[in-house]
Amino acid sequence: MSPRSTELTGRVAFITGAARGMGAAHAEALAARGADLIITDLDLAELNSVAKGLRETYGRRVSTLRLDVTAPDAGAQVAALARDEFGRLDIAVHNAGIMHDWKGLDETPAERIQPYLDVNVLGPYSITRSLRPLLAAGDQPRVIFISSQWGQVPDGHSYGYMIAKAAQLGMMKALSKELLVDKILVNAVAPGAIHTRMVPDEVYEEELAAVPLGRLGEADEIAATVAFLASDSAAFISGQTIAVNGGALVPGV
């Protein structure tokens, strides 16, 4: 259970891919700190279960929406829901992703990369465009991307995933520059190997061996970083990528 506080009371957060794993952890971390929520996913049944738990545990207002982040009207759907049910939006967390395929160059034709770009880059870009007016009117508005250490240092496989995550970080930096005129702070979190379904059993030991700290990270550790970036404590941070990876990218380790 996330630590409770009131630092985000009165703010409304939108999170994609929130039915399980890191997305559900982000929702809990923000709800525990007082935020009301719009949570979205393709799996509405699991999403509704998450929402029920958050309402019962934290007493927050939580709206759910079955959302395909690649749909042309995805941003319009979220904006309409935020206006109609909350009258505002303060925090957007772009968390939705798709699994690695762990394949190398010879097994990865160019067309295999497109779905990763759609989910990690083009979808969040379009949604952010649609949400900009609402966010600009919000209280200390934030946009937070969930990227990956492989967007920072690729690992020679899963090209769709790695290319998309690297492009996502570039987009984050570009948005951070333009959206400062609206006082919207834009940052990213780059998790390393995290104990979720994104790490299949067959590569678990390999992933574990690459973490100097000697363990995989947990979803709530990433969520705590998201909550920090959403908080008043991060009011002077924009255009940054915070790596949470157990020291995996420390030179010489």
Tab-separated table of C-alpha atoms in Angstrom:
chain	number	residue	atom	x	y	z
A	1	MET	CA	0.000	0.000	0.000
A	2	SER	CA	1.314	3.448	-0.919
A	3	PRO	CA	2.017	5.998	1.830
A	4	ARG	CA	-0.856	8.392	2.338
A	5	SER	CA	-0.643	12.168	2.190
A	6	THR	CA	-2.720	15.084	0.949
A	7	GLU	CA	-0.172	16.752	-1.331
A	8	LEU	CA	-2.193	16.076	-4.505
A	9	THR	CA	-5.648	16.757	-3.048
A	10	GLY	CA	-7.825	18.634	-5.517
A	11	ARG	CA	-5.861	17.478	-8.547
A	12	VAL	CA	-7.010	15.091	-11.247
A	13	ALA	CA	-4.650	12.585	-12.866
A	14	PHE	CA	-5.058	10.606	-16.085
A	15	ILE	CA	-3.149	7.323	-16.486
A	16	THR	CA	-2.987	4.949	-19.452
A	17	GLY	CA	-2.394	1.204	-19.135
A	18	ALA	CA	-3.661	1.240	-15.552
A	19	ALA	CA	-5.335	-2.176	-15.318
A	20	ARG	CA	-2.283	-3.925	-13.857
A	21	GLY	CA	1.442	-3.726	-13.201
A	22	MET	CA	3.099	-0.327	-13.162
A	23	GLY	CA	-0.005	1.509	-14.349
A	24	ALA	CA	-2.076	0.226	-11.438
A	25	ALA	CA	0.804	1.112	-9.082
A	26	HIS	CA	0.912	4.676	-10.443
A	27	ALA	CA	-2.837	4.984	-9.868
A	28	GLU	CA	-2.487	3.813	-6.279
A	29	ALA	CA	0.454	6.110	-5.561
A	30	LEU	CA	-1.404	9.176	-6.841
A	31	ALA	CA	-4.688	8.243	-5.150
A	32	ALA	CA	-2.844	7.707	-1.852
A	33	ARG	CA	-1.567	11.272	-2.113
A	34	GLY	CA	-5.047	12.696	-2.660
A	35	ALA	CA	-5.537	12.812	-6.436
A	36	ASP	CA	-8.765	11.890	-8.175
A	37	LEU	CA	-8.258	9.718	-11.224
A	38	ILE	CA	-9.153	8.905	-14.796
A	39	ILE	CA	-7.673	5.488	-15.461
A	40	THR	CA	-7.704	3.828	-18.870
A	41	ASP	CA	-6.804	0.502	-20.432
A	42	LEU	CA	-8.007	-1.944	-23.074
A	43	ASP	CA	-8.991	-4.419	-20.331
A	44	LEU	CA	-12.065	-2.777	-18.820
A	45	ALA	CA	-12.855	-5.607	-16.400
A	46	GLU	CA	-9.425	-5.434	-14.741
A	47	LEU	CA	-9.533	-1.642	-14.864
A	48	ASN	CA	-12.860	-1.555	-13.025
A	49	SER	CA	-11.412	-3.862	-10.382
A	50	VAL	CA	-8.492	-1.474	-9.842
A	51	ALA	CA	-10.896	1.471	-9.614
A	52	LYS	CA	-13.070	-0.294	-7.042
A	53	GLY	CA	-10.058	-0.985	-4.847
A	54	LEU	CA	-8.874	2.622	-5.037
A	55	ARG	CA	-12.296	3.989	-4.133
A	56	GLU	CA	-12.620	1.640	-1.170
A	57	THR	CA	-9.061	2.131	0.107
A	58	TYR	CA	-8.504	5.840	-0.479
A	59	GLY	CA	-11.988	7.303	-0.963
A	60	ARG	CA	-11.003	8.947	-4.230
A	61	ARG	CA	-13.165	9.686	-7.249
A	62	VAL	CA	-12.062	7.291	-9.984
A	63	SER	CA	-13.442	7.189	-13.526
A	64	THR	CA	-12.590	4.386	-15.931
A	65	LEU	CA	-12.421	4.406	-19.709
A	66	ARG	CA	-11.663	1.616	-22.148
A	67	LEU	CA	-9.105	3.353	-24.337
A	68	ASP	CA	-6.930	2.410	-27.277
A	69	VAL	CA	-4.180	5.025	-27.105
A	70	THR	CA	-3.585	4.648	-30.854
A	71	ALA	CA	-7.166	5.580	-31.794
A	72	PRO	CA	-7.434	8.938	-33.608
A	73	ASP	CA	-9.987	10.204	-31.084
A	74	ALA	CA	-8.265	8.881	-27.938
A	75	GLY	CA	-7.279	12.334	-26.704
A	76	ALA	CA	-10.732	13.750	-27.415
A	77	GLN	CA	-12.298	10.931	-25.392
A	78	VAL	CA	-10.108	11.660	-22.385
A	79	ALA	CA	-10.575	15.415	-22.644
A	80	ALA	CA	-14.362	15.060	-22.775
A	81	LEU	CA	-14.395	12.752	-19.758
A	82	ALA	CA	-12.124	15.059	-17.766
A	83	ARG	CA	-14.273	18.103	-18.539
A	84	ASP	CA	-17.612	16.388	-17.954
A	85	GLU	CA	-16.794	14.500	-14.751
A	86	PHE	CA	-14.086	16.599	-13.094
A	87	GLY	CA	-14.010	19.958	-14.850
A	88	ARG	CA	-10.201	19.878	-14.924
A	89	LEU	CA	-7.048	17.851	-15.528
A	90	ASP	CA	-3.695	18.371	-13.814
A	91	ILE	CA	-1.533	15.291	-14.413
A	92	ALA	CA	-1.136	12.987	-17.432
A	93	VAL	CA	0.848	9.756	-17.080
A	94	HIS	CA	1.611	8.004	-20.374
A	95	ASN	CA	2.218	4.462	-19.162
A	96	ALA	CA	0.604	2.160	-21.745
A	97	GLY	CA	3.038	-0.128	-23.529
A	98	ILE	CA	3.378	-3.429	-25.348
A	99	MET	CA	5.621	-6.391	-24.656
A	100	HIS	CA	9.174	-6.751	-25.901
A	101	ASP	CA	9.655	-9.340	-28.612
A	102	TRP	CA	13.337	-10.042	-27.719
A	103	LYS	CA	14.264	-10.422	-31.411
A	104	GLY	CA	17.366	-9.145	-33.191
A	105	LEU	CA	17.912	-7.177	-36.400
A	106	ASP	CA	17.547	-10.103	-38.797
A	107	GLU	CA	14.208	-11.046	-37.253
A	108	THR	CA	12.800	-7.508	-37.168
A	109	PRO	CA	11.479	-6.086	-40.451
A	110	ALA	CA	10.658	-2.389	-40.419
A	111	GLU	CA	6.905	-2.951	-40.306
A	112	ARG	CA	7.287	-4.775	-36.984
A	113	ILE	CA	8.454	-1.515	-35.414
A	114	GLN	CA	5.326	0.500	-36.250
A	115	PRO	CA	3.045	-0.821	-33.458
A	116	TYR	CA	5.629	0.184	-30.868
A	117	LEU	CA	5.824	3.690	-32.308
A	118	ASP	CA	2.028	3.930	-32.354
A	119	VAL	CA	1.659	2.993	-28.666
A	120	ASN	CA	4.719	4.728	-27.202
A	121	VAL	CA	5.109	7.819	-29.377
A	122	LEU	CA	2.318	8.736	-31.778
A	123	GLY	CA	-0.555	7.879	-29.427
A	124	PRO	CA	0.833	9.818	-26.450
A	125	TYR	CA	1.770	12.703	-28.758
A	126	SER	CA	-1.781	13.008	-30.098
A	127	ILE	CA	-3.308	12.638	-26.645
A	128	THR	CA	-1.034	15.345	-25.232
A	129	ARG	CA	-2.064	17.702	-28.052
A	130	SER	CA	-5.717	17.146	-27.155
A	131	LEU	CA	-5.159	17.580	-23.428
A	132	ARG	CA	-2.980	20.685	-23.644
A	133	PRO	CA	-5.774	23.241	-23.035
A	134	LEU	CA	-7.080	21.369	-19.987
A	135	LEU	CA	-3.610	20.852	-18.569
A	136	ALA	CA	-2.674	24.487	-19.126
A	137	ALA	CA	-5.642	25.488	-16.969
A	138	GLY	CA	-4.724	22.986	-14.241
A	139	ASP	CA	-2.842	23.277	-10.957
A	140	GLN	CA	0.906	22.846	-11.552
A	141	PRO	CA	0.226	20.656	-14.611
A	142	ARG	CA	2.485	17.704	-15.361
A	143	VAL	CA	3.011	15.254	-18.213
A	144	ILE	CA	4.976	12.135	-17.269
A	145	PHE	CA	6.176	9.473	-19.703
A	146	ILE	CA	7.073	5.961	-18.602
A	147	SER	CA	10.028	5.137	-20.791
A	148	SER	CA	12.762	2.545	-20.241
A	149	GLN	CA	16.478	2.271	-19.580
A	150	TRP	CA	16.578	0.710	-23.051
A	151	GLY	CA	15.448	4.034	-24.450
A	152	GLN	CA	18.671	5.417	-22.972
A	153	VAL	CA	21.068	2.524	-23.670
A	154	PRO	CA	19.740	-0.096	-26.165
A	155	ASP	CA	20.590	-3.754	-25.627
A	156	GLY	CA	20.812	-5.159	-29.163
A	157	HIS	CA	17.361	-6.766	-29.420
A	158	SER	CA	13.661	-5.853	-29.219
A	159	TYR	CA	14.214	-3.145	-31.824
A	160	GLY	CA	10.635	-1.925	-31.968
A	161	TYR	CA	10.542	-1.408	-28.220
A	162	MET	CA	13.965	0.225	-27.989
A	163	ILE	CA	13.524	2.533	-30.971
A	164	ALA	CA	10.113	3.642	-29.694
A	165	LYS	CA	11.348	4.292	-26.160
A	166	ALA	CA	14.294	6.320	-27.457
A	167	ALA	CA	11.964	8.338	-29.691
A	168	GLN	CA	9.647	8.837	-26.727
A	169	LEU	CA	12.465	10.432	-24.741
A	170	GLY	CA	13.247	12.762	-27.631
A	171	MET	CA	9.585	13.728	-27.862
A	172	MET	CA	9.493	14.370	-24.117
A	173	LYS	CA	12.351	16.839	-24.386
A	174	ALA	CA	10.741	18.650	-27.308
A	175	LEU	CA	7.402	18.887	-25.494
A	176	SER	CA	9.082	20.113	-22.339
A	177	LYS	CA	10.472	23.104	-24.226
A	178	GLU	CA	7.237	24.098	-25.955
A	179	LEU	CA	4.842	23.456	-23.087
A	180	LEU	CA	6.769	25.584	-20.598
A	181	VAL	CA	4.903	28.548	-22.060
A	182	ASP	CA	1.809	26.973	-20.471
A	183	LYS	CA	3.706	26.145	-17.252
A	184	ILE	CA	3.269	22.424	-18.053
A	185	LEU	CA	6.230	20.417	-16.759
A	186	VAL	CA	7.144	17.372	-18.862
A	187	ASN	CA	9.436	14.597	-17.636
A	188	ALA	CA	10.065	10.875	-17.999
A	189	VAL	CA	10.822	7.925	-15.761
A	190	ALA	CA	13.113	5.255	-17.221
A	191	PRO	CA	12.663	1.970	-15.337
A	192	GLY	CA	15.205	-0.804	-15.552
A	193	ALA	CA	14.255	-4.445	-15.029
A	194	ILE	CA	11.021	-4.366	-13.041
A	195	HIS	CA	9.192	-7.344	-11.597
A	196	THR	CA	6.144	-7.330	-13.892
A	197	ARG	CA	4.829	-9.496	-16.718
A	198	MET	CA	7.087	-7.525	-19.087
A	199	VAL	CA	9.962	-9.749	-17.867
A	200	PRO	CA	9.133	-13.294	-19.068
A	201	ASP	CA	10.384	-16.319	-17.141
A	202	GLU	CA	12.883	-17.332	-19.821
A	203	VAL	CA	14.924	-14.120	-19.448
A	204	TYR	CA	14.430	-13.523	-15.722
A	205	GLU	CA	17.886	-14.722	-14.688
A	206	GLU	CA	19.568	-12.749	-17.470
A	207	GLU	CA	17.758	-9.584	-16.423
A	208	LEU	CA	18.558	-10.155	-12.754
A	209	ALA	CA	22.265	-10.618	-13.495
A	210	ALA	CA	22.350	-7.197	-15.200
A	211	VAL	CA	21.221	-5.332	-12.065
A	212	PRO	CA	24.133	-4.436	-9.752
A	213	LEU	CA	21.771	-4.092	-6.795
A	214	GLY	CA	21.035	-7.811	-7.092
A	215	ARG	CA	17.265	-7.727	-7.504
A	216	LEU	CA	14.581	-6.571	-9.888
A	217	GLY	CA	12.733	-3.388	-9.121
A	218	GLU	CA	9.119	-3.308	-8.005
A	219	ALA	CA	6.265	-1.423	-9.620
A	220	ASP	CA	5.664	0.691	-6.527
A	221	GLU	CA	9.256	1.966	-6.720
A	222	ILE	CA	8.547	3.377	-10.167
A	223	ALA	CA	5.212	4.728	-8.936
A	224	ALA	CA	6.939	6.585	-6.109
A	225	THR	CA	9.061	8.406	-8.694
A	226	VAL	CA	5.955	9.262	-10.705
A	227	ALA	CA	4.316	10.609	-7.552
A	228	PHE	CA	7.396	12.736	-6.866
A	229	LEU	CA	7.306	14.232	-10.383
A	230	ALA	CA	3.600	14.988	-9.913
A	231	SER	CA	4.189	16.692	-6.559
A	232	ASP	CA	5.064	20.227	-5.510
A	233	SER	CA	8.587	18.981	-4.719
A	234	ALA	CA	9.243	18.679	-8.466
A	235	ALA	CA	8.009	22.165	-9.353
A	236	PHE	CA	11.376	23.193	-10.864
A	237	ILE	CA	12.018	20.033	-12.918
A	238	SER	CA	11.218	19.707	-16.617
A	239	GLY	CA	12.732	17.963	-19.623
A	240	GLN	CA	14.426	15.340	-17.447
A	241	THR	CA	14.621	11.548	-17.468
A	242	ILE	CA	14.870	9.920	-14.048
A	243	ALA	CA	16.448	6.458	-14.261
A	244	VAL	CA	15.212	3.918	-11.704
A	245	ASN	CA	17.251	0.787	-12.457
A	246	GLY	CA	19.231	-0.458	-9.463
A	247	GLY	CA	22.467	0.969	-10.842
A	248	ALA	CA	22.261	-0.909	-14.150
A	249	LEU	CA	23.652	1.958	-16.225
A	250	VAL	CA	26.412	3.098	-13.856
A	251	PRO	CA	29.657	3.127	-15.883
A	252	GLY	CA	32.091	0.445	-14.804
A	253	VAL	CA	29.641	-1.417	-12.569
